[in-house]
Amino acid sequence: MRKIITIDPVTRIEGHSKITIHLNDNGDVEDARFHVTQFRGFEKFTEGRPYYEMPAITARICGICPISHLLASAKACDELLAVRIPPAAERLRRILHMGQTIQSHALSFFHLSAPDLLLGMDADPAKRHILGLAEAHPDIARDGVWLRMFGQQVIEWMAGRRVHPAWIVPGGVGSPISEEVRDRILEMIPRGLDIAERTLDIFRGVIDQFQREIDVFANFPSLFLGLTTRDGGLELYDGNIRITDETGGIVADQLDPSEYRAYVGEAVEPWSYLKMPYYIPRGYPDGIYRVGPLARLNNAGHCGTPRADQALEDFRKLSDGAVLSSFHYHYARLIEILFALERMEELLSHPDILSDRVRAFAEPNLGEGVGIAEAPRGTLIHHYRVNDEGLITWANLVIATGHNNLAMNRGITQAAKEFVHGTSIQEGALNRVEAVIRCYDPCLSCSTHALGKMDIQLQLMDREGNILDEKVR
Amino acid sequence: MKKSGDKWITAHITADQDGSAVFNPREYGAAGEDVQSLVIGWGNDLLSDDGAGRCVALGIRECGIPGVESLDVHQLTPELVDRIRCVSRVVFVDAKPSYQCPGVSIQPVYSEKHEGESSMLPPIGHVGSPEELLRLAGLLYGTEPEAWLVAVPAETFEPGGRLSDTTLSAVREAVNKIQALVSNERSGVNEP
């Protein structure tokens, strides 16, 4: 008799989801599914709203990465206006985006995943969280608190508030920054760089303890998709799409982001509100690809900043081709923190950074606009159409977590086959299956544009759908 | 002298609805040595009365009480411990359904030890509770300030940018009570 295990809710992620693990007649894992069970539908209820409201409205999709939504939305609006924003405005947008990348990655690594990595996957779950980490490794936890605080502080100083600022607007940004703000941020960056390098050393020191997890945490060939600079470097704000494969070879390069629908398809499965994007030329589901820090580093020929380039060189030693295990999203995330700090310092040191020319003004000149950015979790696309009055007639949002949906499903299947045995759920197995999902740092509120609890549910079910075991947290 | 609450409540709501950016840099990681009390009001100001805690925090800030810093935040996030560690008193302010909380209440808060808890309880992750933040401050910095939770009765949590009349009135009352609390006028308040 076929049986199913359900994990519901999945913990230490953003949003509501459950995992079901399906057993065959022999009690072996046959399949696993990551169900996203929340729905909100921003694309529909923004119809009829003025285009200039879209950045502020869509930023409300998420409290963790509102800056990414602001950016992608404002970039889509820039296209509607058909304007080129002032250079200082682009630099300021990039700096704000770096601040968000740092705070989001710090939250993911230190608060959500470090308890697994530093206390152990089998540690007492009553202690396996940030408070347990603070007890066992207070220095590391303090570093995490500081990095997250720094990223949030940059956002507040520049944009006026930490969550949902309205500073990024169509045509640029709302106001220039002061010399005082620039200098305050620059003063703090050296401490951030020290923390980032120190944490990379700590991570490199523990990864050998996780070889079994590395082997089965979504460790399979797939494509990798993301933005790169014109010369193939790491890019978080602009650029064109590059797609590489498991050998590290380039499958497609310099693809126009505004033509994403020519190469990204979206399949729908009846058991999840989260769509299943795939690379159209390879079909569904063979067109499986991953986005986010791991994909960005696999795609990038270089980072373009000295410390991050050195770290990327070490990262490349993990594999002759692309780094395939999703366990290494953590590693890639730490390198991106380093990169973001270095790039932020460069941008803040630009002589034009205090310019008061930070916004281009225009009325809508085009009926359609696409905005794209690399959110902390991966490629984020906002696509709008407007009528002659500038009112939204159609909107499509393709979110980073959605891109990774196929890979997350295949990843939990791989991990469940390794760690789940029998008809009950053991704590260590439960945590490892969840940890696969946490590697991607999914944001389900973003990906379904949804409202929901931060929970996870795991169910073990037989072939007839009877629940044999269930864990809810 | 206590200031009227009407002005800052109106200003806050207007600023939020027109979407204008407010450039208001303030030190976050290193408060001045003269700050002894920290007020943290949290909630979602797009869900009507859920924003009451933030409104109270803005009111306290507007009062300009010496030695008092006031933060209005969306959620209680872990990095707030970096501020909590710098003060001797923290006042958390949140909205609570009026059927659970008929009037403004002030209760002491103690750090949560997490001893003997069920493994199924989700601990602090993206957001935490006052108890967890105090515990984190204790573990990381060896300090756990005196802490209070001020609950403001809320009539509705439906989408909307305005407070109900009942909650607006309670916000004013809460501001006055917190002013008394941080000024060490402890009448009617239990010691933590």
XYZ file of C-alpha atoms in Angstrom:
665
model
C 0.000 0.000 0.000
C 1.329 3.465 -0.947
C 1.687 5.783 2.061
C 2.240 9.516 2.568
C 4.085 11.484 5.302
C 3.082 15.139 5.799
C 5.212 17.910 7.377
C 2.896 20.807 8.168
C 3.891 23.553 8.762
C 7.493 23.916 7.528
C 9.400 25.980 10.120
C 11.955 28.774 9.893
C 10.754 29.940 6.494
C 8.582 32.897 5.485
C 5.013 31.817 4.697
C 2.722 28.847 5.093
C 3.430 25.482 3.512
C 3.396 21.768 4.015
C 5.406 18.824 2.741
C 3.936 15.446 1.908
C 6.176 12.406 1.552
C 4.694 9.541 -0.448
C 5.739 5.969 0.339
C 5.385 2.984 -2.001
C 4.156 -0.497 -1.093
C 7.576 -1.370 0.309
C 7.574 1.652 2.622
C 10.263 3.421 0.598
C 9.973 7.077 -0.359
C 8.627 7.392 -3.879
C 7.925 11.132 -4.128
C 7.737 14.309 -2.026
C 5.822 17.507 -2.636
C 6.213 21.027 -1.309
C 2.707 22.484 -1.066
C 2.226 26.226 -0.832
C -1.160 26.677 0.722
C -1.620 30.415 0.873
C -3.005 32.738 -1.775
C -3.466 36.469 -2.062
C -3.582 37.569 -5.691
C -1.909 40.990 -5.974
C -1.909 40.682 -9.760
C -5.682 40.816 -9.852
C -6.532 43.475 -7.324
C -3.981 45.963 -8.656
C -5.920 46.146 -11.914
C -7.365 49.647 -12.237
C -4.798 51.277 -9.948
C -2.587 54.118 -11.266
C 0.860 52.875 -12.363
C 2.633 55.166 -9.864
C 0.977 53.389 -6.950
C 2.439 50.032 -7.966
C 5.803 50.296 -6.168
C 4.152 51.094 -2.836
C 1.368 48.531 -3.302
C 3.544 45.630 -4.423
C 6.155 46.336 -1.745
C 3.430 45.265 0.691
C 3.754 41.734 -0.672
C 6.643 41.189 1.697
C 8.050 42.582 4.931
C 11.453 40.953 4.402
C 12.308 42.044 0.869
C 10.040 45.023 0.104
C 13.003 46.838 -1.461
C 13.228 44.203 -4.204
C 9.571 44.665 -5.050
C 9.993 48.440 -4.951
C 12.934 48.159 -7.332
C 11.364 45.782 -9.826
C 8.123 47.729 -9.775
C 9.815 51.116 -10.168
C 11.906 49.715 -13.024
C 8.738 48.515 -14.748
C 7.323 52.011 -14.262
C 10.541 53.563 -15.649
C 9.786 51.613 -18.815
C 6.194 52.833 -18.870
C 7.514 56.408 -18.641
C 10.227 55.582 -21.190
C 12.802 57.447 -19.109
C 16.431 56.807 -18.272
C 16.896 57.559 -14.594
C 19.762 59.855 -13.452
C 23.050 58.025 -12.714
C 23.034 59.097 -9.055
C 19.528 57.688 -8.661
C 20.646 54.339 -10.041
C 23.563 54.246 -7.607
C 21.278 55.092 -4.694
C 18.834 52.367 -5.707
C 21.710 49.892 -5.881
C 22.975 50.870 -2.422
C 19.535 50.436 -0.910
C 19.268 47.052 -2.614
C 22.650 46.040 -1.141
C 21.348 46.999 2.299
C 18.388 44.724 1.827
C 20.496 41.880 0.459
C 22.724 42.067 3.533
C 19.883 42.121 6.057
C 17.916 39.385 4.304
C 20.927 37.077 3.859
C 21.973 37.717 7.478
C 18.521 36.760 8.685
C 18.525 33.602 6.585
C 21.994 32.483 7.601
C 22.327 33.499 11.227
C 18.761 33.311 12.488
C 17.226 30.520 10.431
C 19.968 28.144 9.277
C 22.968 28.662 11.575
C 21.234 26.731 14.380
C 21.302 23.645 12.107
C 24.840 24.307 10.929
C 26.443 25.149 14.273
C 24.338 23.182 16.755
C 23.772 20.199 14.439
C 20.872 18.799 12.452
C 20.166 16.355 15.283
C 20.443 18.895 18.097
C 17.595 19.158 20.586
C 14.849 21.049 18.697
C 14.061 22.941 21.920
C 17.500 24.530 21.554
C 17.891 24.514 17.763
C 17.044 28.154 17.147
C 18.588 31.605 17.495
C 18.288 31.558 21.287
C 20.124 28.230 21.410
C 22.732 29.658 19.073
C 23.068 32.710 21.300
C 23.652 30.428 24.266
C 26.243 28.231 22.545
C 27.927 30.768 20.235
C 27.121 34.283 21.464
C 29.859 35.893 19.351
C 28.388 34.478 16.155
C 24.845 35.388 17.146
C 25.980 38.940 17.953
C 27.560 39.168 14.513
C 24.271 38.077 12.976
C 22.299 40.635 14.935
C 24.747 43.363 13.920
C 24.720 42.522 10.195
C 20.944 42.416 10.072
C 20.764 45.675 12.023
C 23.259 47.271 9.628
C 21.253 46.381 6.516
C 18.047 47.619 8.104
C 19.761 50.784 9.272
C 21.002 51.580 5.763
C 17.436 51.241 4.517
C 16.077 53.486 7.245
C 18.718 56.182 6.888
C 18.370 56.335 3.133
C 14.686 55.671 2.631
C 13.110 56.898 5.853
C 11.842 53.615 7.283
C 12.968 50.021 7.522
C 9.933 48.278 6.120
C 7.921 49.496 3.147
C 9.643 52.817 2.504
C 8.247 54.786 -0.440
C 11.591 56.329 -1.424
C 12.131 54.421 -4.665
C 9.763 55.938 -7.190
C 9.162 55.760 -10.940
C 11.944 57.784 -12.539
C 14.468 57.474 -9.712
C 14.354 58.049 -5.972
C 12.422 60.485 -3.847
C 15.330 62.516 -2.471
C 19.137 62.649 -2.422
C 21.075 61.437 0.591
C 23.009 63.725 2.896
C 26.742 63.713 3.505
C 26.002 62.685 7.088
C 24.130 59.553 6.002
C 26.832 58.617 3.494
C 29.556 58.989 6.104
C 27.664 57.069 8.765
C 27.210 54.100 6.452
C 30.826 54.207 5.278
C 31.999 54.172 8.899
C 30.079 50.969 9.576
C 31.159 48.986 6.496
C 34.581 47.828 7.791
C 32.940 46.054 10.725
C 30.517 44.378 8.331
C 33.371 43.189 6.131
C 35.145 41.703 9.152
C 31.991 39.859 10.166
C 31.373 38.565 6.640
C 34.924 37.219 6.283
C 34.886 35.735 9.780
C 31.583 33.971 9.106
C 32.848 32.604 5.797
C 35.795 31.083 7.667
C 33.434 29.544 10.224
C 31.235 28.097 7.498
C 34.179 26.642 5.585
C 35.294 25.076 8.862
C 32.067 23.159 9.426
C 30.961 22.056 5.955
C 32.961 18.826 6.121
C 30.606 17.722 8.910
C 27.675 17.886 6.497
C 28.895 15.717 3.616
C 25.816 13.468 3.770
C 23.536 16.518 3.614
C 25.605 18.073 0.829
C 25.244 14.846 -1.154
C 21.427 14.783 -1.021
C 20.211 18.340 -0.367
C 18.948 18.985 -3.875
C 22.231 17.805 -5.336
C 21.341 17.151 -8.967
C 21.951 18.595 -12.427
C 19.779 21.557 -13.344
C 19.957 24.845 -15.143
C 20.825 28.069 -13.311
C 19.179 31.378 -14.241
C 19.973 34.940 -13.252
C 21.109 38.389 -14.244
C 24.729 39.093 -15.070
C 26.542 42.242 -16.064
C 27.356 42.786 -19.739
C 30.716 41.120 -19.172
C 29.258 38.182 -17.259
C 29.857 39.428 -13.730
C 27.685 39.165 -10.616
C 24.737 41.559 -10.883
C 21.849 42.232 -8.504
C 20.133 45.252 -10.033
C 20.256 45.249 -13.813
C 21.872 43.462 -16.752
C 20.624 40.588 -18.884
C 19.667 36.993 -18.237
C 22.219 34.201 -18.407
C 21.363 30.507 -18.185
C 24.038 27.907 -17.464
C 23.931 24.139 -16.975
C 25.456 21.622 -14.587
C 28.782 21.636 -16.434
C 29.044 25.378 -15.982
C 28.503 25.826 -19.722
C 26.417 28.735 -20.979
C 23.087 27.596 -22.402
C 21.808 31.080 -23.212
C 23.289 34.492 -22.598
C 22.384 38.166 -22.725
C 18.686 37.341 -22.963
C 16.492 40.422 -22.821
C 14.699 40.348 -19.435
C 11.670 42.060 -20.941
C 11.233 39.020 -23.227
C 11.128 36.598 -20.289
C 7.899 35.021 -21.488
C 9.729 33.710 -24.562
C 11.936 31.486 -22.405
C 10.252 31.131 -18.984
C 7.056 29.069 -18.915
C 4.837 28.656 -15.849
C 3.178 25.289 -15.218
C 0.460 24.806 -12.606
C -0.028 21.789 -10.333
C -3.362 21.238 -8.574
C -1.766 20.676 -5.155
C -0.032 24.074 -4.805
C -0.814 27.767 -5.305
C 2.828 28.262 -6.274
C 3.427 28.030 -10.033
C 6.217 25.874 -11.508
C 8.397 28.000 -13.804
C 10.616 26.173 -16.326
C 12.942 26.956 -19.215
C 10.694 26.692 -22.254
C 13.213 25.250 -24.764
C 13.639 22.174 -22.515
C 9.926 21.801 -21.679
C 8.173 20.957 -18.399
C 9.556 19.574 -16.109
C 12.914 19.002 -17.850
C 13.437 22.745 -17.996
C 14.011 22.810 -14.234
C 16.279 25.646 -13.152
C 17.422 27.318 -9.964
C 17.783 31.003 -9.112
C 19.205 32.899 -6.147
C 22.672 33.061 -4.606
C 23.820 29.604 -5.783
C 22.629 30.258 -9.344
C 24.105 33.738 -9.399
C 27.544 32.494 -8.363
C 27.376 29.578 -10.791
C 26.507 32.031 -13.563
C 28.969 34.783 -12.709
C 32.414 34.787 -14.221
C 33.489 37.145 -11.475
C 32.057 39.288 -8.684
C 33.990 42.425 -9.506
C 35.104 43.245 -5.959
C 38.398 41.963 -4.533
C 37.317 40.110 -1.398
C 34.270 38.546 -3.012
C 36.330 37.497 -6.028
C 38.761 35.726 -3.726
C 35.862 34.001 -1.975
C 34.369 33.033 -5.347
C 37.655 31.435 -6.314
C 37.500 29.252 -3.195
C 33.834 28.475 -3.875
C 34.705 27.244 -7.382
C 36.981 24.606 -5.864
C 33.881 22.732 -4.675
C 33.266 21.403 -8.176
C 34.790 21.141 -11.638
C 31.531 22.365 -13.153
C 28.640 24.152 -11.495
C 28.193 23.715 -7.732
C 25.083 21.544 -7.672
C 24.163 20.932 -4.033
C 21.610 23.395 -2.730
C 23.312 23.065 0.652
C 25.792 25.566 -0.777
C 23.162 28.268 -1.055
C 24.411 29.116 2.450
C 27.987 29.487 1.199
C 26.876 31.593 -1.767
C 24.755 33.769 0.507
C 27.774 34.629 2.662
C 29.851 35.521 -0.407
C 27.063 37.800 -1.583
C 27.048 39.588 1.794
C 30.749 40.260 1.278
C 30.111 41.440 -2.274
C 27.248 43.704 -1.218
C 29.354 45.393 1.459
C 32.238 45.981 -0.920
C 29.997 47.252 -3.696
C 28.135 49.512 -1.285
C 31.429 51.082 -0.236
C 32.383 51.669 -3.883
C 29.062 53.252 -4.737
C 29.030 55.494 -1.674
C 32.508 56.705 -2.560
C 31.466 57.837 -6.030
C 31.842 61.635 -6.432
C 28.312 61.906 -7.835
C 26.603 60.140 -4.926
C 25.352 63.322 -3.197
C 23.927 64.765 -6.416
C 20.467 66.273 -6.130
C 19.609 65.083 -9.664
C 17.862 61.898 -8.625
C 14.577 61.740 -10.483
C 13.298 61.930 -14.074
C 9.721 63.119 -14.519
C 7.395 62.053 -17.333
C 3.898 60.877 -18.103
C 3.381 57.305 -19.360
C 4.775 56.980 -22.857
C 4.512 53.227 -23.322
C 1.672 50.810 -22.671
C 3.816 48.008 -21.271
C 6.793 47.774 -18.935
C 8.925 45.008 -17.428
C 11.122 45.542 -14.371
C 13.630 42.948 -13.225
C 16.053 42.705 -10.306
C 17.876 40.016 -8.372
C 16.069 39.812 -5.046
C 17.945 38.064 -2.223
C 16.181 34.820 -3.181
C 16.571 35.188 -6.939
C 15.259 36.799 -10.074
C 12.199 38.981 -9.558
C 10.070 40.176 -12.471
C 7.283 42.777 -12.451
C 5.402 43.155 -15.714
C 2.603 45.735 -16.175
C 0.313 46.956 -18.922
C -1.499 50.296 -18.625
C -4.206 52.108 -20.549
C -4.012 55.679 -21.875
C -4.812 57.035 -18.419
C -1.929 55.140 -16.859
C -4.200 52.683 -15.056
C -3.040 49.092 -14.697
C -4.933 46.752 -17.028
C -2.817 43.653 -16.451
C 0.014 42.641 -14.122
C 2.237 39.593 -13.835
C 4.716 38.994 -11.028
C 7.288 36.194 -11.282
C 8.897 35.740 -7.893
C 12.231 34.210 -6.925
C 10.793 31.481 -4.722
C 8.509 30.440 -7.575
C 11.461 29.928 -9.923
C 12.904 27.445 -7.435
C 9.674 25.512 -6.965
C 10.581 22.551 -9.170
C 14.030 22.341 -7.597
C 12.618 22.480 -4.067
C 10.234 19.623 -4.864
C 12.948 17.499 -6.415
C 15.255 18.381 -3.522
C 12.944 17.236 -0.757
C 12.300 14.008 -2.666
C 16.028 13.361 -2.816
C 16.502 14.133 0.891
C 13.432 12.138 1.974
C 14.703 9.068 0.113
C 17.905 9.324 2.129
C 16.556 10.171 5.555
C 12.919 8.988 5.862
C 12.318 5.298 6.571
C 9.259 3.508 7.892
C 5.825 4.917 8.583
C 6.681 7.449 11.275
C 8.658 10.687 11.163
C 11.850 10.879 13.195
C 12.933 14.348 14.363
C 16.294 14.317 12.585
C 14.689 13.306 9.301
C 11.975 15.908 9.682
C 14.535 18.640 10.260
C 16.650 17.594 7.299
C 13.714 17.621 4.907
C 12.803 21.085 6.176
C 16.441 22.156 5.951
C 16.420 21.454 2.214
C 13.664 24.027 1.861
C 15.494 26.459 4.142
C 18.559 26.325 1.851
C 16.487 28.244 -0.685
C 15.276 30.681 2.001
C 11.864 30.667 0.348
C 9.479 33.522 0.869
C 6.033 32.121 0.308
C 4.310 35.400 1.046
C 6.217 36.796 -1.920
C 5.848 33.877 -4.237
C 2.102 33.626 -3.934
C 1.859 37.311 -3.012
C 0.055 35.744 -0.111
C -1.153 36.347 3.410
C -0.560 33.528 5.809
C 1.022 32.121 8.949
C 4.655 31.133 9.093
C 4.018 27.459 9.612
C 4.918 24.090 8.190
C 3.079 20.770 8.199
C 4.498 17.310 7.364
C 2.233 14.353 6.577
C 3.025 10.683 5.975
C 0.317 9.110 3.809
C -0.443 5.727 2.302
C -1.396 5.099 -1.320
C -5.072 5.682 -0.501
C -4.301 9.071 1.056
C -4.673 7.957 4.666
C -2.487 9.983 7.046
C -0.125 7.651 8.894
C 1.813 10.293 10.768
C 1.727 14.060 10.990
C 3.883 16.825 12.472
C 2.680 20.419 12.753
C 4.768 23.333 14.011
C 4.059 69.224 30.082
C 2.170 66.603 28.119
C 1.336 67.309 24.491
C -1.965 66.647 22.784
C -2.198 63.373 20.873
C -4.376 64.615 18.009
C -1.650 66.306 16.002
C 0.731 63.384 15.713
C -1.997 60.841 15.087
C -3.312 62.874 12.144
C 0.193 63.540 10.865
C 1.120 59.888 10.966
C -1.908 58.682 9.061
C -1.656 61.408 6.428
C 1.985 60.695 5.821
C 1.300 57.001 5.390
C -1.541 57.440 2.951
C 0.102 59.914 0.607
C 3.184 57.722 0.455
C 5.638 60.574 0.867
C 9.070 59.586 2.099
C 10.070 60.946 5.468
C 13.773 61.531 5.808
C 14.385 61.082 9.461
C 17.825 59.656 10.150
C 18.281 58.574 13.708
C 20.966 56.591 15.398
C 19.944 53.004 15.802
C 22.899 50.903 16.837
C 24.411 53.275 19.359
C 21.943 55.319 21.315
C 23.165 58.241 23.327
C 24.219 57.532 26.865
C 21.353 59.602 28.185
C 18.683 57.220 26.844
C 17.316 55.179 29.740
C 13.942 54.050 28.417
C 13.012 52.566 25.073
C 9.433 52.420 23.829
C 8.746 49.936 21.012
C 5.305 50.056 19.429
C 4.611 47.467 16.769
C 1.873 46.420 14.371
C 0.572 46.738 10.832
C -0.769 50.214 10.156
C -2.614 48.904 7.098
C -4.811 46.736 9.305
C -6.709 49.484 11.113
C -6.352 49.205 14.888
C -3.415 46.788 14.559
C -1.347 49.939 14.070
C -2.243 51.240 17.539
C 1.110 50.256 19.054
C 2.987 52.191 16.395
C 0.704 55.152 16.888
C 1.488 55.170 20.594
C 5.217 55.014 19.834
C 4.898 57.993 17.510
C 2.986 59.859 20.210
C 5.699 59.199 22.771
C 8.345 60.354 20.315
C 6.379 63.523 19.688
C 6.288 64.210 23.421
C 10.073 64.508 23.393
C 10.577 63.094 26.887
C 14.216 63.404 27.962
C 15.963 60.040 28.198
C 13.278 58.236 26.214
C 13.675 56.834 22.708
C 10.634 55.572 20.838
C 10.587 53.179 17.872
C 7.570 52.366 15.716
C 8.161 49.083 13.933
C 6.236 46.632 11.806
C 7.348 43.572 13.731
C 9.550 42.641 16.669
C 12.676 41.618 14.775
C 15.796 40.119 16.375
C 18.073 43.085 15.712
C 16.047 45.174 18.153
C 18.109 43.560 20.911
C 20.952 45.815 19.858
C 18.863 48.722 21.122
C 17.301 46.928 24.064
C 20.730 46.216 25.520
C 21.451 49.953 25.745
C 18.623 50.901 28.102
C 17.444 50.097 31.605
C 13.733 50.017 30.770
C 11.775 48.815 27.738
C 8.090 49.416 27.120
C 6.526 47.243 24.417
C 3.215 48.466 23.004
C 0.832 46.283 21.015
C -2.822 46.172 20.001
C -4.997 43.477 21.540
C -8.619 42.594 20.686
C -10.930 44.586 22.932
C -12.786 41.447 24.010
C -9.529 40.289 25.611
C -8.450 43.716 26.755
C -11.324 46.084 27.564
C -8.991 48.900 28.624
C -5.342 49.905 28.344
C -3.323 47.505 30.465
C 0.290 47.531 31.609
C 1.899 44.268 32.621
C 5.484 43.354 33.447
C 7.363 41.181 30.942
C 9.973 38.597 31.865
C 12.427 36.850 29.576
C 11.387 33.460 28.296
C 13.784 30.717 29.306
C 12.588 28.129 26.790
C 13.127 25.423 29.381
C 11.032 22.323 29.005
C 9.209 23.686 25.992
C 7.659 21.463 23.397
C 9.925 20.922 20.403
C 7.020 21.829 18.187
C 6.915 25.461 19.316
C 8.412 27.710 16.645
C 10.995 29.956 18.338
C 12.129 33.380 17.234
C 12.858 33.453 13.515
C 11.837 36.358 11.339
C 9.967 37.871 14.259
C 9.848 37.348 17.997
C 7.967 38.217 21.157
C 8.943 40.676 23.908
C 9.932 37.730 26.093
C 12.213 36.275 23.411
C 13.871 39.595 22.689
C 14.615 40.055 26.385
C 16.047 36.556 26.534
C 18.203 37.203 23.476
C 19.479 40.467 24.981
C 20.383 38.578 28.127
C 22.230 35.834 26.276
C 24.114 38.108 23.899
C 24.846 41.114 26.041
C 24.306 39.979 29.613
C 21.614 42.549 30.192
C 17.878 42.247 30.637
C 16.260 45.608 31.254
C 13.068 46.061 33.222
C 10.269 45.510 30.722
C 6.574 46.233 30.375
C 3.909 45.347 27.866
C 1.237 47.950 27.235
C -1.834 46.462 25.539
C -4.149 48.819 23.660
C -7.707 47.581 23.027
C -8.471 47.192 19.316
C -11.910 47.024 17.720
C -10.985 45.944 14.196
C -8.085 44.361 12.337
C -9.629 44.719 8.889
C -7.641 46.394 6.087
C -7.682 50.155 6.565
C -5.435 53.057 7.469
C -7.418 54.603 10.332
C -7.943 53.776 13.963
C -11.420 53.240 15.348
C -12.694 55.907 17.746
C -12.384 53.542 20.700
C -8.796 52.667 19.884
C -7.888 56.274 19.144
C -9.069 57.175 22.606
C -7.132 54.242 24.073
C -3.998 55.351 22.226
C -4.173 58.718 23.967
C -4.643 56.986 27.303
C -1.691 54.694 26.612
C 0.565 57.621 25.752
C -0.311 59.274 29.041
C 0.257 56.077 31.017
C 3.622 55.450 29.360
C 4.674 59.020 30.025
C 3.958 58.381 33.692
C 5.727 55.025 33.598
C 8.929 56.283 32.034
C 8.887 59.253 34.359
C 8.866 56.789 37.242
C 5.348 57.725 38.286
C 4.383 54.138 38.979
C 0.902 54.627 40.407
C -1.354 51.772 39.413
C 1.479 49.755 37.856
C 2.944 46.585 39.292
C 6.704 46.296 39.646
C 8.149 43.739 37.190
